[in-house]
Short mmCIF file of C-alpha atoms and ligand atoms in Angstrom, two decimals:
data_model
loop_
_atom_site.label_atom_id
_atom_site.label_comp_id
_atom_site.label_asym_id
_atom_site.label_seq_id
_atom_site.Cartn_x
_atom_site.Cartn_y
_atom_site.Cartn_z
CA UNK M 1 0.00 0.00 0.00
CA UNK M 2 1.69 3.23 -1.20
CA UNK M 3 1.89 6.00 1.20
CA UNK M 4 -0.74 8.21 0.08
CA UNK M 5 -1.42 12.14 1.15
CA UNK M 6 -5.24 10.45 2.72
CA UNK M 7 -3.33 7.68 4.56
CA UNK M 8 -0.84 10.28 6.23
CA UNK M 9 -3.38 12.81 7.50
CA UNK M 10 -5.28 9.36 9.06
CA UNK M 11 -1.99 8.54 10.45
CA UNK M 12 -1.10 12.14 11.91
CA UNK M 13 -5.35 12.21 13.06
CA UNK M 14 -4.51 8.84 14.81
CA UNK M 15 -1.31 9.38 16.89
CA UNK M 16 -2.75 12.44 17.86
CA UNK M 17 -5.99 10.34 19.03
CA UNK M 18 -3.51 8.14 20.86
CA UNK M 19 -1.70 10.88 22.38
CA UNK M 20 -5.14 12.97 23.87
CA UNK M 21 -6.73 9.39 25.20
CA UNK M 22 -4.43 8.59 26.93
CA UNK M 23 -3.82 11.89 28.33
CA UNK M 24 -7.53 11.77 29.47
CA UNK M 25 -6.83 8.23 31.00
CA UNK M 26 -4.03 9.61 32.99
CA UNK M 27 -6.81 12.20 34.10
CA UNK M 28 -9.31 9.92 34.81
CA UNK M 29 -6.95 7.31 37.11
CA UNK M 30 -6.01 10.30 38.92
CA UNK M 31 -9.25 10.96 39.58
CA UNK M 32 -9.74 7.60 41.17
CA UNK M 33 -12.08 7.16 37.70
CA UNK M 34 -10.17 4.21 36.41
CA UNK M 35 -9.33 1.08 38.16
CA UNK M 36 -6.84 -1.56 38.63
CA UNK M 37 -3.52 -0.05 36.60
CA UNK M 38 -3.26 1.46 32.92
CA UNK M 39 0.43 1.94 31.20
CA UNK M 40 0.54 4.69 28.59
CA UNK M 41 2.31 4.59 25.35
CA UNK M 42 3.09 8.44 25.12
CA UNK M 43 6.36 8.89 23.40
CA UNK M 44 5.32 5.09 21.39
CA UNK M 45 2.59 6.52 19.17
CA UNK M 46 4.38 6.36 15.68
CA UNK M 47 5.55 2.51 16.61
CA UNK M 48 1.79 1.36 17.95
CA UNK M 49 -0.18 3.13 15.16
CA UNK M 50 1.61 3.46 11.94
CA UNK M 51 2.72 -0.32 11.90
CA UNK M 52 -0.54 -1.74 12.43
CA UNK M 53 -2.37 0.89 9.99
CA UNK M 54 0.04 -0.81 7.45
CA UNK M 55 -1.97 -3.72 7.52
CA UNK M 56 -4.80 -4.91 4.75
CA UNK M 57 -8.11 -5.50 6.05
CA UNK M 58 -8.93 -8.26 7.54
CA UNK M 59 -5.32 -8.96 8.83
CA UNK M 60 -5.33 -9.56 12.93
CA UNK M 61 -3.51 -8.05 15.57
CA UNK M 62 -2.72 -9.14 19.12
CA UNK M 63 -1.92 -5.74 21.51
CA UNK M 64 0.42 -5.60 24.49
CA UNK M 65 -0.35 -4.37 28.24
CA UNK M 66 0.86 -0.52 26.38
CA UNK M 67 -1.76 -1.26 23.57
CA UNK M 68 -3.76 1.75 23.43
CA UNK M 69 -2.23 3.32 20.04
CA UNK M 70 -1.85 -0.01 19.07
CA UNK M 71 -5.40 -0.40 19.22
CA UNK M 72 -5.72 3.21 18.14
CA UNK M 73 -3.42 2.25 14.92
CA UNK M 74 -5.77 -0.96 14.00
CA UNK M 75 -8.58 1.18 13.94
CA UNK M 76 -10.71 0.45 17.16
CA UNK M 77 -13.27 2.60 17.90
CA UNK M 78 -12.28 5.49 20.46
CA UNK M 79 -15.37 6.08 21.98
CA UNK M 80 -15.95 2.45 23.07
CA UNK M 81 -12.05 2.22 24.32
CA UNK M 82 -13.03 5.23 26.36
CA UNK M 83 -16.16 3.71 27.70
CA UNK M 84 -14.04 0.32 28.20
CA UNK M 85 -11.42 2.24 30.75
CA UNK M 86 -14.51 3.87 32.86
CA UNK M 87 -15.98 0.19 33.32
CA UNK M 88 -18.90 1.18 31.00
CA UNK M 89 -21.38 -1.34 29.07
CA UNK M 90 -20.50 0.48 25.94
CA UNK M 91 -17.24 -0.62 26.22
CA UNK M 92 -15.30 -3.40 23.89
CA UNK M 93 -15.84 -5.51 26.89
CA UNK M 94 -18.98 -4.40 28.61
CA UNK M 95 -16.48 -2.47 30.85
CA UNK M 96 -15.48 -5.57 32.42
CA UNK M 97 -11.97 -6.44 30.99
CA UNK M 98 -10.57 -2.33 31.11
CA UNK M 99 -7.44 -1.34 29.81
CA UNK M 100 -5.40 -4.39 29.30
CA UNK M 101 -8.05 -6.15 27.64
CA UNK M 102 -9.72 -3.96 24.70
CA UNK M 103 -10.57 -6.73 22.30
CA UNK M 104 -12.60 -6.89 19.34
CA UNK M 105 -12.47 -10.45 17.90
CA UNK M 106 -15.13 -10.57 15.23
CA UNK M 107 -12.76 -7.70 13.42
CA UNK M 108 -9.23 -9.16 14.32
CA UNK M 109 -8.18 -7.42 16.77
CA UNK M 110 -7.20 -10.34 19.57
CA UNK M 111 -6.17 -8.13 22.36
CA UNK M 112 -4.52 -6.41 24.49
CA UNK M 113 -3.17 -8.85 27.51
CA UNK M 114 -2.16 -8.42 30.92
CA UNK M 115 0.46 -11.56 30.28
CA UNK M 116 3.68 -10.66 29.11
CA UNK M 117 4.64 -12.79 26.07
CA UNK M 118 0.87 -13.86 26.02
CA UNK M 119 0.80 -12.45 22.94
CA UNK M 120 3.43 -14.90 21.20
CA UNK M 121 1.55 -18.22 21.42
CA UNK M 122 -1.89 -16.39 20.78
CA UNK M 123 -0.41 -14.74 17.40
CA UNK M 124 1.06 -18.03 16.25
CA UNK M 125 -2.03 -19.80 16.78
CA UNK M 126 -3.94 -17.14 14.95
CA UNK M 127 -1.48 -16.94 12.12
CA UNK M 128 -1.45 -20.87 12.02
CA UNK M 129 -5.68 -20.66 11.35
CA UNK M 130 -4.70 -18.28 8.32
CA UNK M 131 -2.32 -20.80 7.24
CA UNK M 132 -4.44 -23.81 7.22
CA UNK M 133 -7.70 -21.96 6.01
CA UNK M 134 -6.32 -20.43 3.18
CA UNK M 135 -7.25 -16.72 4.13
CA UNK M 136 -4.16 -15.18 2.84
CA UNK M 137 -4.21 -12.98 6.02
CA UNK M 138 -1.68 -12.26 8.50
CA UNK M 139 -1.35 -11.68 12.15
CA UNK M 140 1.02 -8.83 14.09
CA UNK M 141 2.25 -9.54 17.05
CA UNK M 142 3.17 -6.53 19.38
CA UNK M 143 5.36 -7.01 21.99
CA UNK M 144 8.00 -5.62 24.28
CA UNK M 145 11.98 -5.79 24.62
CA UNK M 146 11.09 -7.66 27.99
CA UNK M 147 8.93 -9.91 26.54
CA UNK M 148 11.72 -11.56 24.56
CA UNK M 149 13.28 -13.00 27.55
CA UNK M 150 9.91 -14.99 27.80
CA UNK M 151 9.80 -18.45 26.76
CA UNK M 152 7.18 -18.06 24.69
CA UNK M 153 9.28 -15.56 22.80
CA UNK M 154 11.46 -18.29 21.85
CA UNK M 155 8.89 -21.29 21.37
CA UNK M 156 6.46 -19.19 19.50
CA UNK M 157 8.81 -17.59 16.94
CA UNK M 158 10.70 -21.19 16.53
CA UNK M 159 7.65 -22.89 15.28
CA UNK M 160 6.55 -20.02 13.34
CA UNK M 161 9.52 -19.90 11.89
CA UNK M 162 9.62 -23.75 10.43
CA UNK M 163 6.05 -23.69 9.65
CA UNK M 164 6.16 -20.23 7.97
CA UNK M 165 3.37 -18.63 9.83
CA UNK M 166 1.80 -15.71 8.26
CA UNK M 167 2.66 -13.65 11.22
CA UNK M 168 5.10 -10.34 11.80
CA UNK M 169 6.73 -10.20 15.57
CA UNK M 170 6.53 -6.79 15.94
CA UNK M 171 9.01 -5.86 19.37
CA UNK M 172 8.49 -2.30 20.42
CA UNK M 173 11.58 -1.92 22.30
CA UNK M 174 11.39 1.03 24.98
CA UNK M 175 14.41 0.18 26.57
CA UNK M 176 13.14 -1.06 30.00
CA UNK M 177 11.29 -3.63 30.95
CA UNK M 178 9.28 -2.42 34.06
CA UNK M 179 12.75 -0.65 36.19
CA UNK M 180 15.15 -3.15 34.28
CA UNK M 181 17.54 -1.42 31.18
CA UNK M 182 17.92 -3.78 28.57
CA UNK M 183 21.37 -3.60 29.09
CA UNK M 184 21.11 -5.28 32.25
CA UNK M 185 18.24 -8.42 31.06
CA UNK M 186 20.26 -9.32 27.51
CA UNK M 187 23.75 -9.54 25.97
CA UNK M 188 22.91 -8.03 23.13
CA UNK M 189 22.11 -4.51 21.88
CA UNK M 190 19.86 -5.37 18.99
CA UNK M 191 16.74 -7.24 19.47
CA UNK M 192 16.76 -8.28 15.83
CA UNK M 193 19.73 -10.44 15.84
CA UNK M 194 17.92 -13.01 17.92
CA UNK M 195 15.33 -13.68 14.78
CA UNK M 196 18.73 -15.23 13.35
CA UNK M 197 18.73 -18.15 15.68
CA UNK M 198 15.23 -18.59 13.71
CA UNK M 199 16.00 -18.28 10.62
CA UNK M 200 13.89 -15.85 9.85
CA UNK M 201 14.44 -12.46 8.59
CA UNK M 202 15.01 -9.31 11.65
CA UNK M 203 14.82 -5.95 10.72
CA UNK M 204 15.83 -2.70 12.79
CA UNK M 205 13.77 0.70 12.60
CA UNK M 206 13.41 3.94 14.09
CA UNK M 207 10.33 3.44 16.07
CA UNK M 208 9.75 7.32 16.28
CA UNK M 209 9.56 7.88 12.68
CA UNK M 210 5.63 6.97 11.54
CA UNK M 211 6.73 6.63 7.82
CA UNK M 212 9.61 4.12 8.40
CA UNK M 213 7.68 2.36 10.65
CA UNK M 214 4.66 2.15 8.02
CA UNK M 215 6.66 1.20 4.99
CA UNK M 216 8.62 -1.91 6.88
CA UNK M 217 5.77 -3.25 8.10
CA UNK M 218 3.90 -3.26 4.39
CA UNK M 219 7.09 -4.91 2.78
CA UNK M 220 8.07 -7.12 5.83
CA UNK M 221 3.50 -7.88 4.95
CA UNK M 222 4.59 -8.69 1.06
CA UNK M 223 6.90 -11.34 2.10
CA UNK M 224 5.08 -13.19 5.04
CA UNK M 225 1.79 -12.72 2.54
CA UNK M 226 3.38 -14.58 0.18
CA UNK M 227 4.42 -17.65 2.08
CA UNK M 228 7.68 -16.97 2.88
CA UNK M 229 7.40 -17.24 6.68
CA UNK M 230 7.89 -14.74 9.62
CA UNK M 231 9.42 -11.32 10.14
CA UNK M 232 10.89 -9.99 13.53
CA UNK M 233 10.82 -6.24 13.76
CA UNK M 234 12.60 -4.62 16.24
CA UNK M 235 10.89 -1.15 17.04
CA UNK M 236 13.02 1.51 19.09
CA UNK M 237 11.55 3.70 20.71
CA UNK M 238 10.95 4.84 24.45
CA UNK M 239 8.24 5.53 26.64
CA UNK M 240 7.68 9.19 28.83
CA UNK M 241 5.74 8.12 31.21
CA UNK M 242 6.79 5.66 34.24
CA UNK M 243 5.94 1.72 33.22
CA UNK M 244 2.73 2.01 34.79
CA UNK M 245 0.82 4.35 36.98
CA UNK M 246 2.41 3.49 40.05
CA UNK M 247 6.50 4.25 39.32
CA UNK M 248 8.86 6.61 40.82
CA UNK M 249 11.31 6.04 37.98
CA UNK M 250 14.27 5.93 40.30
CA UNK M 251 15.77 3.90 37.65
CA UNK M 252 16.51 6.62 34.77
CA UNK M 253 17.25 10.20 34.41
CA UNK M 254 15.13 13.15 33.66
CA UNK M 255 17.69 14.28 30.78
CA UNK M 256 17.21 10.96 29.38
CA UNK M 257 13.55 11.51 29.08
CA UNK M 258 14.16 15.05 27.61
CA UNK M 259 16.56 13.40 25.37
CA UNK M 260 13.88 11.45 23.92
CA UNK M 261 11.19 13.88 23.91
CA UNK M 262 12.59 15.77 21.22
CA UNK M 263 12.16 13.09 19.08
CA UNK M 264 8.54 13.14 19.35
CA UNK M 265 6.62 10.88 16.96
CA UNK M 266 4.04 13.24 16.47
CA UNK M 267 5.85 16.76 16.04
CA UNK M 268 7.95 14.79 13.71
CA UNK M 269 5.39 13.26 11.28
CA UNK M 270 4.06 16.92 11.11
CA UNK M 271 7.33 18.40 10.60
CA UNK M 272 7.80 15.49 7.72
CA UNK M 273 4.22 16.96 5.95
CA UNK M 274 4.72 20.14 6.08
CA UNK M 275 8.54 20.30 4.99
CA UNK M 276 7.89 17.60 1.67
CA UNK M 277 4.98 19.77 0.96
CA UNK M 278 2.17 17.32 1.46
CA UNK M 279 0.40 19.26 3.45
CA UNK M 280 0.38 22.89 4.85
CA UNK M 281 0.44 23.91 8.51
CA UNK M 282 -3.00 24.66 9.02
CA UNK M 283 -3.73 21.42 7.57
CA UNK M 284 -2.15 19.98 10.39
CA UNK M 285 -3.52 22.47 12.78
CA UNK M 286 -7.17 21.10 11.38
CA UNK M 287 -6.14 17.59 12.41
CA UNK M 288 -4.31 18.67 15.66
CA UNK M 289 -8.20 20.50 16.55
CA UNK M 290 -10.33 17.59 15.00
CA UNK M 291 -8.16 14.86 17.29
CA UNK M 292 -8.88 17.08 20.45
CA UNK M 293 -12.52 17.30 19.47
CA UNK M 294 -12.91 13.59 18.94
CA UNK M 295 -11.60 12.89 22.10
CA UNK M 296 -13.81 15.65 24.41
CA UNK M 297 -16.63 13.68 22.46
CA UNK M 298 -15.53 10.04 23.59
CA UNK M 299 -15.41 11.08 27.00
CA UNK M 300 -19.05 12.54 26.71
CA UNK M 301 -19.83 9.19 25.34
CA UNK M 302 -18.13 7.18 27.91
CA UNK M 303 -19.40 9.67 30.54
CA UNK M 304 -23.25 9.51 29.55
CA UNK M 305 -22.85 5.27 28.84
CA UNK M 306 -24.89 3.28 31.59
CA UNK M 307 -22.60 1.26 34.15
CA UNK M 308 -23.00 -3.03 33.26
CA UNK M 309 -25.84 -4.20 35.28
CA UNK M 310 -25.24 -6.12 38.50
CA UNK M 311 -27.12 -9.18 36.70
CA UNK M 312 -24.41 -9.18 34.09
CA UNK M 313 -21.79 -9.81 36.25
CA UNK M 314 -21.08 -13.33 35.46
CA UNK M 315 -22.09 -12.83 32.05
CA UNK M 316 -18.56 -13.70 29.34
CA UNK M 317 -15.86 -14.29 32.13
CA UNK M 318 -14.52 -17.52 32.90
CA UNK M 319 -15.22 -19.11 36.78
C1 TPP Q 401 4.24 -13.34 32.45
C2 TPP Q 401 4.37 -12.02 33.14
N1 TPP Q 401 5.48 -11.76 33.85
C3 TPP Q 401 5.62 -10.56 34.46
C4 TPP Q 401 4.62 -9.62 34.39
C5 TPP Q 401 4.79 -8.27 35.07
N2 TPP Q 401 5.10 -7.25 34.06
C6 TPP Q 401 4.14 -6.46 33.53
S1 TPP Q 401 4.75 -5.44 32.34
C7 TPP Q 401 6.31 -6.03 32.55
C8 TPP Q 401 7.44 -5.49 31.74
C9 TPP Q 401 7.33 -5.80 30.30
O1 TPP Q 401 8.37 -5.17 29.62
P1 TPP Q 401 8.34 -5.06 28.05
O2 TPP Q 401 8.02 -6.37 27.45
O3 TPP Q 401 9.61 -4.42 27.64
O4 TPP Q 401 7.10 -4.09 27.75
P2 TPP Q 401 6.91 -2.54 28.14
O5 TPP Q 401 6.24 -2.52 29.47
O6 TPP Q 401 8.24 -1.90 28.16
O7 TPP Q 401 6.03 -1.99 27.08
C10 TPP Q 401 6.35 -7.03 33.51
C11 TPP Q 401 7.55 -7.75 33.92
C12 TPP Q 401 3.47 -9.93 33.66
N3 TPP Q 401 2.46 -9.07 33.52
N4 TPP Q 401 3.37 -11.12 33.02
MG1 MG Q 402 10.00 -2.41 27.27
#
């Protein structure tokens, strides 16, 4: 899929989505509004949305425990994600499941999940369906550096790999895991190299610029499409907030945070529009003002959305 003018400005309208809800989530958890934990993706938008909007339709996702612009980037609707984090019945899960468990099945998207590396074995199984069916679809499979010390990392991607599952391990490395530098949980600097011991293809890119991101994952999609087995993308990039919404981040520095916020995603995908041309500054500004908008009206949704009733409250979990 070329990268078109329309597809850019959705892009740009996106991250920007991504960027506001979860600003509003912060809000709301301080507020005592949302329950249980939430980790933002701030600082991760161009990684989590452009990469999955560079998938056809029908293609599947599964989302990590930081999966709101992931979810954002697939397409999910932002009023019900909004109604999902206040524990509403409009929400993708009847406000029962909350942040780390937006789903939407029936159009792909598999998850977000609480499990670190959960998202491995539920990616390969998926892909493995598209395989055997004949769907010519494909499954991406966030995850995080951390998440590669799993086992499932390595068990999933190995039989991927030999089978030549229609799936793209997409590893959106941050840097930490939780309070843990990478440095200090692998011997290695690149993520990427460990797709070698698989046999399978690894690719590095700059997980704060939205049009790299969008054009590997499309030609990394070409390749797995056409039967020629998995692709590990390594995604760097970094995280401003703390790991979740109870951190003191003892364990890195305020300049490196500053560092890394000026190379914001966002400002930088606008800064790419305006200076090829594509698109003039009060273009952007109209985006910028529409995302904002959207947002103040998914909270009115969320807001005005009944609670679940009491009856339902054994209704789609597990006991
Ligand atoms: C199986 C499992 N082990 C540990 C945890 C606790 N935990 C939640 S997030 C996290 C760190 C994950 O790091 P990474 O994969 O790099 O993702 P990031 O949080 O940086 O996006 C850990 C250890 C968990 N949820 N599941
Ligand atoms: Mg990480």
């Amino acid at each position: 899929m070329a990268l078109t003018k329309e597809i850019l400005m959705e892009m740009y309208l996106r991250m920007n989505h991504a960027r506001h809800f979860e600003e509003k989530v912060a809000y709301f958890f301080s507020r005592g509004m949302v329950h249980g934990t939430t980790h933002l993706s701030v600082g991760q938008e161009a990684s989590g949305v452009a990469s999955a909007m560079a998938l056809d339709d029908g293609d599947l996702a599964s989302l990590t425990h930081r999966g709101h612009s992931q979810a954002i980037g697939f397409g999910l609707d932002i009023n019900r994600m909004m109604a999902e984090l206040l524990g509403k019945e409009t929400g993708y899960c009847k406000g029962k499941g909350g942040s780390m468990h937006i789903a939407d099945i029936e159009n792909g998207n598999l998850g977000a999940n609480g499990i670190v590396g959960g998202g491995y074995c539920i990616s390969t199984g998926a892909a493995l369906t598209q395989q055997y069916n004949k769907t010519g679809k494909l499954v991406l499979c966030f995850s995080g550096d951390g998440s590669t010390n799993e086992g499932t990392f390595h068990e999933a991607v190995n039989l991927a790999s030999i089978w030549k599952l229609p799936v793209i391990f997409f590893i959106e490395n941050n840097l930490y895991g939780m309070s843990t530098h990478i440095e200090k949980s692998m011997n290695i600097k690149d993520i990427a190299d460990r797709a070698k011991s698989y046999g399978i293809p690894g690719i590095i890119v700059d997980g704060n610029d939205a049009i790299e991101v969008y054009e590997t994952v499309a030609k990394a999609a070409e390749g797995v499409r056409a039967g020629k087995g998995p692709v590990l993308i390594e995604s760097k990039t970094y995280r401003w907030q703390g790991h979740s919404k109870s951190d003191a981040q003892a364990y890195r520095t305020k300049d490196e945070v500053e560092e890394w916020k000026e190379k914001d995603p966002i400002a930088r995908l606008r800064k790419f529009m305006i200076d090829q041309g594509m698109a003039t500054a009060e273009e952007m500004d109209e985006v910028e003002k529409q995302a904002k908008e959207n947002m103040e009206k998914a909270v009115e949704f969320a807001r005005e959305s009944p609670e679940p009733p009491v009856e339902s409250v054994t209704e789609d979990v597990y006991a």
